[in-house]
mmCIF file of C-alpha atoms and ligand atoms in Angstrom:
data_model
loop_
_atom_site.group_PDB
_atom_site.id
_atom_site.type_symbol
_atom_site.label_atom_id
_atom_site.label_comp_id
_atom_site.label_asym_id
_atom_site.label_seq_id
_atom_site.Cartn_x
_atom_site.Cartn_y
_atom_site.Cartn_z
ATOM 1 C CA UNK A 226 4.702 9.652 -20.333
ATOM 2 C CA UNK A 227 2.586 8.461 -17.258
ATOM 3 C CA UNK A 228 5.256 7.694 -14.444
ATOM 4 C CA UNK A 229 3.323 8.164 -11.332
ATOM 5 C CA UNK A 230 2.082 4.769 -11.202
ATOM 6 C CA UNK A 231 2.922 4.853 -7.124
ATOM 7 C CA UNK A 232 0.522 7.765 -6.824
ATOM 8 C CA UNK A 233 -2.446 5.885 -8.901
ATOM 9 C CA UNK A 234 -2.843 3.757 -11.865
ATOM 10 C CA UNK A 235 -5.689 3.952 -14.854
ATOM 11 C CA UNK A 236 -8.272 1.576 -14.590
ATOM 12 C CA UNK A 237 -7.955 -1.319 -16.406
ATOM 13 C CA UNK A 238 -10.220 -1.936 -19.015
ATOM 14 C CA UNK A 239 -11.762 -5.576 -17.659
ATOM 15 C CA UNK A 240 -12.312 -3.368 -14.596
ATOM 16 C CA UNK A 241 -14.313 -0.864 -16.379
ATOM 17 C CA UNK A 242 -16.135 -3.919 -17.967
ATOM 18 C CA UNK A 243 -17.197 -5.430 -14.907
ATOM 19 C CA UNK A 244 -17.929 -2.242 -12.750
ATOM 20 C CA UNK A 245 -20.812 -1.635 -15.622
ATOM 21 C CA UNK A 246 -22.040 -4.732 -15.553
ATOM 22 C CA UNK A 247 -22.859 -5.152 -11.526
ATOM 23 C CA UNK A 248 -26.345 -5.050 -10.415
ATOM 24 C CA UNK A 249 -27.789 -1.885 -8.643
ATOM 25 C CA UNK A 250 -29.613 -3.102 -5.583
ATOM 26 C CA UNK A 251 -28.590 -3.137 -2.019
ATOM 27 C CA UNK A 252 -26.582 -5.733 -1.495
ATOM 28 C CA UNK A 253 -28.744 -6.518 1.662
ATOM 29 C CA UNK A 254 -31.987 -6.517 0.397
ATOM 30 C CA UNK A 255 -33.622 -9.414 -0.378
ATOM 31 C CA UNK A 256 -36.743 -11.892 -1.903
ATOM 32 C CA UNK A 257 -36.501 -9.703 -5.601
ATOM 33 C CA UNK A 258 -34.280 -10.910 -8.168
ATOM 34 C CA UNK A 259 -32.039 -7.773 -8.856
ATOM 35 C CA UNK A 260 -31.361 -8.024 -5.252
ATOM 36 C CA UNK A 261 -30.328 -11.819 -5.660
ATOM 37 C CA UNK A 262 -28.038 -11.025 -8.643
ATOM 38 C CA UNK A 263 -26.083 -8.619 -6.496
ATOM 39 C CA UNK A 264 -25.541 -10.583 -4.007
ATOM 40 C CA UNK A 265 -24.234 -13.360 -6.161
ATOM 41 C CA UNK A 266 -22.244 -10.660 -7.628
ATOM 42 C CA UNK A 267 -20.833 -9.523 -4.763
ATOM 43 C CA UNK A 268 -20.208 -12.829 -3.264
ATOM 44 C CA UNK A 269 -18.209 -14.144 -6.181
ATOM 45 C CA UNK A 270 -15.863 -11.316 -6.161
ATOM 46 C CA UNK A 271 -15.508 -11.690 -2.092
ATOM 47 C CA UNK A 272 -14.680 -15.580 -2.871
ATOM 48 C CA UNK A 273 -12.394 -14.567 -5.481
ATOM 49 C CA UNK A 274 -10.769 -12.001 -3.308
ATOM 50 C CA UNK A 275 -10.195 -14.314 -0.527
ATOM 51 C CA UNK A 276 -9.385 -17.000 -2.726
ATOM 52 C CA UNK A 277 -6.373 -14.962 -4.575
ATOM 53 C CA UNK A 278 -5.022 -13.978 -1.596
ATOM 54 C CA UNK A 279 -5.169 -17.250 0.321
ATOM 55 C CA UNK A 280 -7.084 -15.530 3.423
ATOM 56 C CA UNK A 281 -10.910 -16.467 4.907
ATOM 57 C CA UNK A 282 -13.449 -14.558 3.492
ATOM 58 C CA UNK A 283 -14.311 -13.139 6.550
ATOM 59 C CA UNK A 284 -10.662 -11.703 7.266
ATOM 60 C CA UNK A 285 -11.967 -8.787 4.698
ATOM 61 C CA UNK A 286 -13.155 -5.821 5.238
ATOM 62 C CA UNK A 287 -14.064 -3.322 2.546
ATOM 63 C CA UNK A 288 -12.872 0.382 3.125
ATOM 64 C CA UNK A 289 -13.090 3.321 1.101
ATOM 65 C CA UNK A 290 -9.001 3.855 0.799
ATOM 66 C CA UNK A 291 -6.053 2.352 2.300
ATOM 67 C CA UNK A 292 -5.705 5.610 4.478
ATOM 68 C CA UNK A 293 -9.018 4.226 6.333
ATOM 69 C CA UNK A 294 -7.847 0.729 6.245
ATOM 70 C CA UNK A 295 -4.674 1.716 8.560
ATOM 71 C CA UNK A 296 -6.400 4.213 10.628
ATOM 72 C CA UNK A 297 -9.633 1.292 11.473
ATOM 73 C CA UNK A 298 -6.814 -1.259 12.208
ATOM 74 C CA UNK A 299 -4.175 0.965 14.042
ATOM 75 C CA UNK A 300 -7.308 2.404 15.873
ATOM 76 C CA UNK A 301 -9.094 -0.187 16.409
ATOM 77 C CA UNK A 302 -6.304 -2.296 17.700
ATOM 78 C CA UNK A 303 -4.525 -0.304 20.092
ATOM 79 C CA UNK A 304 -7.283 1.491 21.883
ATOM 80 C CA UNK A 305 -8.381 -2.093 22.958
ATOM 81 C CA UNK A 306 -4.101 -2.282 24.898
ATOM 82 C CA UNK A 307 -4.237 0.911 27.353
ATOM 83 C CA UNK A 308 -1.143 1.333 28.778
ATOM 84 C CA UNK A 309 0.252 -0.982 26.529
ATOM 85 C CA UNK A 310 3.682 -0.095 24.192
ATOM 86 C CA UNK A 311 3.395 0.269 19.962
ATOM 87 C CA UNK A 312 5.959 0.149 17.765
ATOM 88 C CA UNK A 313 5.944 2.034 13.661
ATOM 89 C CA UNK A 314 8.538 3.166 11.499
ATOM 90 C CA UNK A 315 9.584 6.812 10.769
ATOM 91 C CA UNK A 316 8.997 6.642 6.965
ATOM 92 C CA UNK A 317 5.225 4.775 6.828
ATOM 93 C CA UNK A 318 2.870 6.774 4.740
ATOM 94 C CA UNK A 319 1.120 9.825 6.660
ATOM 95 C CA UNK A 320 -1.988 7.876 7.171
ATOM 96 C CA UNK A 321 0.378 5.873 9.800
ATOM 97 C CA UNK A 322 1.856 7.980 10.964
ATOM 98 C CA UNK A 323 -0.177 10.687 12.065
ATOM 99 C CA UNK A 324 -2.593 8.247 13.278
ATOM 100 C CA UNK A 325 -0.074 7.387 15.920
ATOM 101 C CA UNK A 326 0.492 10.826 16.235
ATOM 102 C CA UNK A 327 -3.225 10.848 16.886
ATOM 103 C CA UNK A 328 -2.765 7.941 19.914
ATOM 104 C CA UNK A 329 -0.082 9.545 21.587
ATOM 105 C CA UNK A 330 -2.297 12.301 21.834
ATOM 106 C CA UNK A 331 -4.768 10.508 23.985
ATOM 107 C CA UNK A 332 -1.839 8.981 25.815
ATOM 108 C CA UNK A 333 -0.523 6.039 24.235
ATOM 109 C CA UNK A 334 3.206 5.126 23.828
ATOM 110 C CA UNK A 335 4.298 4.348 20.500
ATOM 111 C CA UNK A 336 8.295 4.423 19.254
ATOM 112 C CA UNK A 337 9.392 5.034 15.775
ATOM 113 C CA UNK A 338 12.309 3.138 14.442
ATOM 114 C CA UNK A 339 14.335 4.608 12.182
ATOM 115 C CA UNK A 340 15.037 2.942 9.017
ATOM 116 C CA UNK A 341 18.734 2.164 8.103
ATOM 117 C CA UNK A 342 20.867 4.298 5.121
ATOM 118 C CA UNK A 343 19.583 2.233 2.629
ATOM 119 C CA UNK A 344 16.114 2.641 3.856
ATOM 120 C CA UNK A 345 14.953 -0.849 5.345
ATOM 121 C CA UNK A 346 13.175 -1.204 8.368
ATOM 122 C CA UNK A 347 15.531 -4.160 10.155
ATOM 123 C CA UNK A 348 14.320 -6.975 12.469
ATOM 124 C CA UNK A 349 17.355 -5.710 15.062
ATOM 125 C CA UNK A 350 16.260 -2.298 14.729
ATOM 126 C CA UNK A 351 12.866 -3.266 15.585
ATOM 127 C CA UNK A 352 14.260 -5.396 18.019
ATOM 128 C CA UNK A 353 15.797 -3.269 19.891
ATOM 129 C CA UNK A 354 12.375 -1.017 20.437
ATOM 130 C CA UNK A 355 10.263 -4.002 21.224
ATOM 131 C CA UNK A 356 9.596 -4.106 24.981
ATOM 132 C CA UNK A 357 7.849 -6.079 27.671
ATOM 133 C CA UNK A 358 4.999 -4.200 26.778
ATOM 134 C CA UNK A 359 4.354 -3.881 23.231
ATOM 135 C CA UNK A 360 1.346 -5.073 21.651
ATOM 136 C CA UNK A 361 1.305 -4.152 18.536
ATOM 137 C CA UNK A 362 3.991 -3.408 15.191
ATOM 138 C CA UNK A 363 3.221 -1.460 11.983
ATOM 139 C CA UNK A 364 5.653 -2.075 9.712
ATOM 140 C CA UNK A 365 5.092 -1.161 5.728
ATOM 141 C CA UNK A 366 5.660 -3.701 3.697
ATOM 142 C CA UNK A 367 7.222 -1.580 0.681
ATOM 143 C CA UNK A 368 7.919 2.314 0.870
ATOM 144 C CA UNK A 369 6.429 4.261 -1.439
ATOM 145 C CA UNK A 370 9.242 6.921 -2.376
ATOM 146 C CA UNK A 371 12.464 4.796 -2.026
ATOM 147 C CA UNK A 372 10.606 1.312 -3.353
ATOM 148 C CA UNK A 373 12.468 -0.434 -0.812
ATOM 149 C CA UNK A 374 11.173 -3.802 0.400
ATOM 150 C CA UNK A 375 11.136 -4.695 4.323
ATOM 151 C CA UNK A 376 12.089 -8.416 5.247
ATOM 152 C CA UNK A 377 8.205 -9.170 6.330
ATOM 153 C CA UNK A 378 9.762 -12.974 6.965
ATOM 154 C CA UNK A 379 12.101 -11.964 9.530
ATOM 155 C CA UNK A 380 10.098 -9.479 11.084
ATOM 156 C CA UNK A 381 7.248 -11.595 11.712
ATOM 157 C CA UNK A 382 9.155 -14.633 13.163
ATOM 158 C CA UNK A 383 10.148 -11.592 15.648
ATOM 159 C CA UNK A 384 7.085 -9.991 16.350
ATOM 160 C CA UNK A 385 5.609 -13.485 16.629
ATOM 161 C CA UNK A 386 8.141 -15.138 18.524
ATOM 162 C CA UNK A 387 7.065 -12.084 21.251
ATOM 163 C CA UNK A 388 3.424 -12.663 20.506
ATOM 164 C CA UNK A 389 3.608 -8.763 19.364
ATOM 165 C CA UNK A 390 0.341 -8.444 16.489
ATOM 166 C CA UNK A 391 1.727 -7.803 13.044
ATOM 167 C CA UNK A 392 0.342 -4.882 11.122
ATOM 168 C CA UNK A 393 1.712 -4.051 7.556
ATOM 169 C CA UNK A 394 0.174 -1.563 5.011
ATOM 170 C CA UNK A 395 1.098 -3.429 1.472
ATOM 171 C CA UNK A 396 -0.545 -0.933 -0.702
ATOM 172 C CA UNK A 397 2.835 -0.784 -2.765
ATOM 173 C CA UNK A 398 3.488 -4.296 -2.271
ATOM 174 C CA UNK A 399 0.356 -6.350 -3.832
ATOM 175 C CA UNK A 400 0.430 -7.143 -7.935
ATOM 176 C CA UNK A 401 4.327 -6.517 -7.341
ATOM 177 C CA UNK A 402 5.311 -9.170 -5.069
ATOM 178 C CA UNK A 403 4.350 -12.515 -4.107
ATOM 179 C CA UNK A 404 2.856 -11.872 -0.653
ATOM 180 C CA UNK A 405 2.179 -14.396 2.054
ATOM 181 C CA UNK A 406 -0.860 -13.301 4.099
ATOM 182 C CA UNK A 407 -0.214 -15.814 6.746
ATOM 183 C CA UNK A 408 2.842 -13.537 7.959
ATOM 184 C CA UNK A 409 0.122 -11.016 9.382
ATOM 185 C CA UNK A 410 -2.187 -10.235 11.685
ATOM 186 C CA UNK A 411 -3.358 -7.336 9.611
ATOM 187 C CA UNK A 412 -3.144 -6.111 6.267
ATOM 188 C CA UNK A 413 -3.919 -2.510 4.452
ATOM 189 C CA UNK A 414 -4.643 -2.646 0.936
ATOM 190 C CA UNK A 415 -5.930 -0.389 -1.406
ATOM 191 C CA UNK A 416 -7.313 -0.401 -4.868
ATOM 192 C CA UNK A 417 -6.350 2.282 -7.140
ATOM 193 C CA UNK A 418 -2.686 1.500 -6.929
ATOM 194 C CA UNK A 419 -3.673 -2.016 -9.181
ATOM 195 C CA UNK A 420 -5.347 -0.855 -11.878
ATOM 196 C CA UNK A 421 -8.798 -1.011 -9.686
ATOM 197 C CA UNK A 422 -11.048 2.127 -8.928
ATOM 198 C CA UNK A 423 -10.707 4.814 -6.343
ATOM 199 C CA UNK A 424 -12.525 4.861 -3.158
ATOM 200 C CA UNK A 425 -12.113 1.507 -2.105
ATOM 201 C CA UNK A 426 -9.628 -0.508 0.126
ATOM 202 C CA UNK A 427 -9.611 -3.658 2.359
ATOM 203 C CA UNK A 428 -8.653 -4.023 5.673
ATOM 204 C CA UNK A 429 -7.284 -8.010 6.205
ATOM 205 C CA UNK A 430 -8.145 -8.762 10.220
ATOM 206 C CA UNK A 431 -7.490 -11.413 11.986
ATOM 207 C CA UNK A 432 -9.869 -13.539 13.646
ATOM 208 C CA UNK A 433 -8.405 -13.454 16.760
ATOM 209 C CA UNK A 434 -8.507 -9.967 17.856
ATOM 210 C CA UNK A 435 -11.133 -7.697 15.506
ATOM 211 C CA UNK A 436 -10.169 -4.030 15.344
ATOM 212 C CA UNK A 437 -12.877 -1.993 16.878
ATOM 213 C CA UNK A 438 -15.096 -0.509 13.928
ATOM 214 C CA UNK A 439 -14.529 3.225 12.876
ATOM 215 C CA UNK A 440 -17.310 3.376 11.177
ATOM 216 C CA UNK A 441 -20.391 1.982 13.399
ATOM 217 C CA UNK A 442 -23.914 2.067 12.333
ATOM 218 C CA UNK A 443 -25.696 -1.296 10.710
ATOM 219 C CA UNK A 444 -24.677 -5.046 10.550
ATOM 220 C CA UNK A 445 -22.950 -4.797 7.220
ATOM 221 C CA UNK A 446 -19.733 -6.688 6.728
ATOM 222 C CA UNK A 447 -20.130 -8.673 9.832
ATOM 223 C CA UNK A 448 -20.337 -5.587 11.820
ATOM 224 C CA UNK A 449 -16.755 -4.440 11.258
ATOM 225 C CA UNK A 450 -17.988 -1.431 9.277
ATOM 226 C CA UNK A 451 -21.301 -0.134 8.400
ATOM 227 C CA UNK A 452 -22.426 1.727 5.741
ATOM 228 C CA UNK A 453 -24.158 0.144 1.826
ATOM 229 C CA UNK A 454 -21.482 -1.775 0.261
ATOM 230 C CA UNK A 455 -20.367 0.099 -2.949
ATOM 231 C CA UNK A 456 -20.833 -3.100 -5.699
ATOM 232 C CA UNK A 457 -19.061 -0.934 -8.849
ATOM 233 C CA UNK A 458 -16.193 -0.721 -6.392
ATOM 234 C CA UNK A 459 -16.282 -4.238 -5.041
ATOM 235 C CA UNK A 460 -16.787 -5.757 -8.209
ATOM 236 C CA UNK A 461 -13.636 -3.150 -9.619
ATOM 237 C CA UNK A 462 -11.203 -4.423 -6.942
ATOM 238 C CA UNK A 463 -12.072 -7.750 -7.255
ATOM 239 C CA UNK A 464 -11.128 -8.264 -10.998
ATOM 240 C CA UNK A 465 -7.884 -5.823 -10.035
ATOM 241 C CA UNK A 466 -6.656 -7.897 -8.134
ATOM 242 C CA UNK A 467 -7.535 -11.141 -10.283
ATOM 243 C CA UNK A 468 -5.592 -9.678 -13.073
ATOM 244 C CA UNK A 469 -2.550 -9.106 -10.681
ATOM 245 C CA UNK A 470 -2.540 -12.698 -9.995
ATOM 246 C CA UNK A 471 -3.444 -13.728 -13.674
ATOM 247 C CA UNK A 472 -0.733 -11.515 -15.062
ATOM 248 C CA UNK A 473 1.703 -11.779 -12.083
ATOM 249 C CA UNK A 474 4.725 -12.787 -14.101
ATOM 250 C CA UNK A 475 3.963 -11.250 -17.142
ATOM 251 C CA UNK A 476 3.689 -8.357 -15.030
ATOM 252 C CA UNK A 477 6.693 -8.496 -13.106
ATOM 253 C CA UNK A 478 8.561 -9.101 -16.563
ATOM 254 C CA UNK A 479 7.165 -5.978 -17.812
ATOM 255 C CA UNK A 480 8.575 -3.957 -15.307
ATOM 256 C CA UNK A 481 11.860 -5.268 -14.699
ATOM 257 C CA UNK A 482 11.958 -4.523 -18.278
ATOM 258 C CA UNK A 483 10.624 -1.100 -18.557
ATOM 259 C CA UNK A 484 13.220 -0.601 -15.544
ATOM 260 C CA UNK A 485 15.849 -1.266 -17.616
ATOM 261 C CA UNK A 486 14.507 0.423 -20.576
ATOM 262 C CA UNK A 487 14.099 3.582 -18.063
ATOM 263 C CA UNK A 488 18.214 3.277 -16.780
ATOM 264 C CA UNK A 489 19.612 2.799 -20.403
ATOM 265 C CA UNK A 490 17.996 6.218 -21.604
ATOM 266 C CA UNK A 491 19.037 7.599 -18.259
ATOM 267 C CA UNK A 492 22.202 6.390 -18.633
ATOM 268 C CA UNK A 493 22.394 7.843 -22.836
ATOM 269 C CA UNK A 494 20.826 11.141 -21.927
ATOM 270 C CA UNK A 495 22.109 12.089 -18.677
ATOM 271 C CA UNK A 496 25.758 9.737 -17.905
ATOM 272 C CA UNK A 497 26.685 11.145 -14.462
ATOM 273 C CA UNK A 498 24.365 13.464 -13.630
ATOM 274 C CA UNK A 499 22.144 10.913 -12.138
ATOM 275 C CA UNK A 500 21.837 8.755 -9.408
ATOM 276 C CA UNK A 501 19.305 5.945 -8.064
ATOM 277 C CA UNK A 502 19.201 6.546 -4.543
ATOM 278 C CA UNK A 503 17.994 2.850 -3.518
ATOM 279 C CA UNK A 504 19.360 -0.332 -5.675
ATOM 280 C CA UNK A 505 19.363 -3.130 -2.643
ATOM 281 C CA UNK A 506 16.081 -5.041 -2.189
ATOM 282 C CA UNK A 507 13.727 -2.887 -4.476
ATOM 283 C CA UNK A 508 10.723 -3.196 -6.302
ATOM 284 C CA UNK A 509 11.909 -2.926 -9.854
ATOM 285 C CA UNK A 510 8.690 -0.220 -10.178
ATOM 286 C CA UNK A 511 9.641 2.595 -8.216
ATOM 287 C CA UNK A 512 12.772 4.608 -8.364
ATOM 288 C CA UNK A 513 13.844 7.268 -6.456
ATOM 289 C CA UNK A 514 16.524 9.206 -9.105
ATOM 290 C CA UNK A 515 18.546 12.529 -7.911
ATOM 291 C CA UNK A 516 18.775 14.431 -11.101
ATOM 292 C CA UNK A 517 21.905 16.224 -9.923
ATOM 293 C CA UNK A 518 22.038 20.326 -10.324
ATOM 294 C CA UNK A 519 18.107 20.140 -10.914
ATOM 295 C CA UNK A 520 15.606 21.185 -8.404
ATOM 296 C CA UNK A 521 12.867 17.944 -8.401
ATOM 297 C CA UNK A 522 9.893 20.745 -8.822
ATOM 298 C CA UNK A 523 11.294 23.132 -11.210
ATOM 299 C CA UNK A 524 12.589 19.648 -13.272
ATOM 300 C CA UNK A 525 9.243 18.057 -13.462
ATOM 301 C CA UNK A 526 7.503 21.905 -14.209
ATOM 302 C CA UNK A 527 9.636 22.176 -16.923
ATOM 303 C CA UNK A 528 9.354 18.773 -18.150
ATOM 304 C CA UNK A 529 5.379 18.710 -17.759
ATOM 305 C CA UNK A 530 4.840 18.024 -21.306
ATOM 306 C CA UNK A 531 6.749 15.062 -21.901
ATOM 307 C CA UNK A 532 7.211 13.476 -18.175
ATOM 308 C CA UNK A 533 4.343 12.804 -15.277
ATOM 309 C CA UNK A 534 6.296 11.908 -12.025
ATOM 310 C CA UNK A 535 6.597 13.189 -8.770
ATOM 311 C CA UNK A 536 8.935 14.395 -5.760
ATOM 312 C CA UNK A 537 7.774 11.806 -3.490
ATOM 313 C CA UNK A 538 4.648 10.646 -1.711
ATOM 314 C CA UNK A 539 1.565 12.683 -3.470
ATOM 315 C CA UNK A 540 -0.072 13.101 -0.033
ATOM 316 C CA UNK A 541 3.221 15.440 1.213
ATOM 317 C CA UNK A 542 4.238 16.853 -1.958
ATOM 318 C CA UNK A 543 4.931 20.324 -0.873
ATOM 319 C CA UNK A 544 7.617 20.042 1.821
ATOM 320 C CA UNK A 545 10.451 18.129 1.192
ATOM 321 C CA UNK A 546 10.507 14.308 1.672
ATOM 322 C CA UNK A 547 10.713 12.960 5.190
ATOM 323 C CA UNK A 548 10.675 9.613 4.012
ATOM 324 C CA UNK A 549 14.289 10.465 2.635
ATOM 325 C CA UNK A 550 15.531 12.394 5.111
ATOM 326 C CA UNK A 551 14.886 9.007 7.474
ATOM 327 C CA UNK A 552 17.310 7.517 5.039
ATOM 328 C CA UNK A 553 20.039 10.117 5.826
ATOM 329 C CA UNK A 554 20.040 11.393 2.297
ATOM 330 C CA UNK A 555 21.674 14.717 1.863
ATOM 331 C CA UNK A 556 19.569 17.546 2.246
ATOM 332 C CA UNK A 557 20.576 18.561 -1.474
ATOM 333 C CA UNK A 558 20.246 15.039 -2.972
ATOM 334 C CA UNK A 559 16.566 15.017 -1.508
ATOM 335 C CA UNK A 560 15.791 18.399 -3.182
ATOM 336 C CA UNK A 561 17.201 16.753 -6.598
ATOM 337 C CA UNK A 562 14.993 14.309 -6.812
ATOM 338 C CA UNK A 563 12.051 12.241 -8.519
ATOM 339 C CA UNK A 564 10.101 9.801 -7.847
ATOM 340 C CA UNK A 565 9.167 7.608 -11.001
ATOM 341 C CA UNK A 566 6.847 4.819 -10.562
ATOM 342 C CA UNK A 567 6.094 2.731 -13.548
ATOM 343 C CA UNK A 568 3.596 0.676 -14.902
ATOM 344 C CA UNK A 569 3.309 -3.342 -15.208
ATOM 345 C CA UNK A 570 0.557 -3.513 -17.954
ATOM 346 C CA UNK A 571 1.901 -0.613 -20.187
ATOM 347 C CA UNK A 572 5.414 -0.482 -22.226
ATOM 348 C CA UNK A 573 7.587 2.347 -21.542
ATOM 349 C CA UNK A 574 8.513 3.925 -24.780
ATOM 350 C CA UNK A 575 10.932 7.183 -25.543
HETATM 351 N N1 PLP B 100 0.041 3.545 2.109
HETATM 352 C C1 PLP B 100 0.945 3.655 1.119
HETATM 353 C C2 PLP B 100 2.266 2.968 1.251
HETATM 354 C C3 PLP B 100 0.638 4.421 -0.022
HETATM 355 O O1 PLP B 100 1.539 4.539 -0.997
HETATM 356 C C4 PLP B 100 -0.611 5.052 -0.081
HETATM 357 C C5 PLP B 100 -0.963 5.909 -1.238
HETATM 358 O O2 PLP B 100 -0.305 6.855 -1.578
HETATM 359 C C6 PLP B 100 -1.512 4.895 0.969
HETATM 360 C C7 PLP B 100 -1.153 4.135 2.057
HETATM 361 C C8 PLP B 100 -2.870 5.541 0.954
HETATM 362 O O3 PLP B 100 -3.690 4.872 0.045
HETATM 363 P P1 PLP B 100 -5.144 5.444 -0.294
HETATM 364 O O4 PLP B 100 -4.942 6.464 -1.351
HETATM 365 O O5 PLP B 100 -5.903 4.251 -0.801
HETATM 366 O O6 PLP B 100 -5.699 5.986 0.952
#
């Protein structure tokens, strides 16, 4: 049973359909007609992008993951605020956090707010790090180990109100939730988490203030990063995340379902001996469960053949979670336990 969903998904089939189907010349060349049907191609699926997720077509940027996404915005933001103050959370996803790691290096001042015991990143929290100076705020929209979801609202009226640029990586968020793009400044997204291919992400920038490229080179993509656009993977994302929008409540029924189908066998097979650790303001996909006297690596060994989860994020999987240490989770309950992400398209079945 597939229950790493968090970690990647399977391609969906109409993605698979359309990634075949996309023309093979560059989408900059010109005056021949393969080179005119990519370009249609391509443009289509940027309109529908932009169009699904209410944002101007050229807010996009294509990437080649979500890691790149954050690191070109959170890079290409605050370089352009020297001696200016940056706020993140303690429990973003490694690509945030050690590219802050990365800025401090070369002398910028960021603080990392802690998130509260049941794992959300509160507007007084950040409140209380914002200064005079800050610039800029990367908050995650939804973690990926605990499932928890951040009050983006609230947090943006804040930032806003202190004309602080918003940042969130949604990577966990989009296909899951309904998600008003208007609330940022920037946005990470990535593709392989909804059903679309690997190696490609977006990066959603304002128009305001562009983050400087990471990537520089030629005049693709408006000059916010160069390099051939990839048309499989354009065309790939594009229907993924049509489908999350065409299927959004069937989707969302499916896994508030499968969640429950996942608690009642929990609750036949194992009574007491488990625990969610996270039940307030969580996506109904991922679920961070202590298996109690089991150690989370030796469980899902042993269990290889009928279970595919994980301990936690699948970019730190060998030293215990940080996220949930944040969270003030015992150092015994973190070692107990599984992360188990689940799908919206497929039925869970035991
Ligand atoms: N951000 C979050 C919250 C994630 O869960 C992940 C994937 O694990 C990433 C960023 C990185 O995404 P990608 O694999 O596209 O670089």
């Amino acid at each position: 049973m597939y229950l790493d969903n968090a970690a990647t998904t399977k391609m969906h089939p109409e993605v698979i359909e359309v990634m075949s189907n996309v023309g093979y010349a560059n989408y900059n060349a010109k005056y021949y007609e393969e080179a005119n049907k990519v370009h249609k191609q391509i443009d289509n699926a940027i309109t529908s992008i932009a169009t699904n997720l209410q944002v101007e077509e050229k807010q996009l940027v294509f990437t080649s993951c979500a890691s790149e996404s954050n690191n070109y915005i959170i890079k290409g933001i605050v370089t352009q605020f020297p001696g200016a103050h940056f706020i993140t959370s303690t429990i973003e996803h490694k690509c945030v956090l050690e590219t802050f790691k990365y800025l401090e290096t070369l002398g910028f001042d960021v603080t990392y707010v802690k998130p509260n015991n049941e794992g959300v990143i509160t507007s007084a929290a950040i409140e209380d790090a914002i200064t005079p100076n800050t610039k800029f705020a990367s908050i995650m929209y939804v973690n990926n180990e605990t499932g928890v979801i951040n009050d983006m609202e609230n947090l943006s009226k804040l930032l806003h109100s202190k004309d602080i640029l918003f940042h969130t990586d949604a990577v966990q968020a989009i296909g899951k939730l309904e998600i008003d793009y208007s609330l940022f400044d920037y946005v990470s997204l990535s593709a392989h988490k909804i059903y679309g291919p690997k190696g490609i992400g977006l990066a959603i920038i304002s128009n305001n203030i562009k983050p400087i490229p990471l990537i520089h080179g030629s005049e693709q993509q408006n000059n916010n990063r160069a390099g051939t656009l990839p048309n499989e993977l354009i065309m790939g994302f594009a229907k993924a995340i049509e489908l999350s929008y065409i299927n959004f409540e069937a989707n969302k029924a499916k896994m508030t379902d499968n969640r429950e189908k996942l608690v009642s066998f929990l609750d036949t097979n194992l009574g007491d001996n488990y625990k969610i650790n996270f039940t307030e303001d969580t996506i109904d996909n991922i679920l961070s469960i202590q298996i109690k006297g089991q150690i989370n690596q030796i469980f899902l060994n042993t269990n290889s053949d009928v279970l595919a989860a994980s301990t936690g994020s699948s970019c730190s999987i060998n030293s215990p979670s940080y996220v949930l240490k944040e969270c003030s989770l015992d150092e015994q309950v973190i070692r107990e336990t599984i992360r188990v992400s689940l799908s919206f398209y497929d039925e869970i079945e035991f």
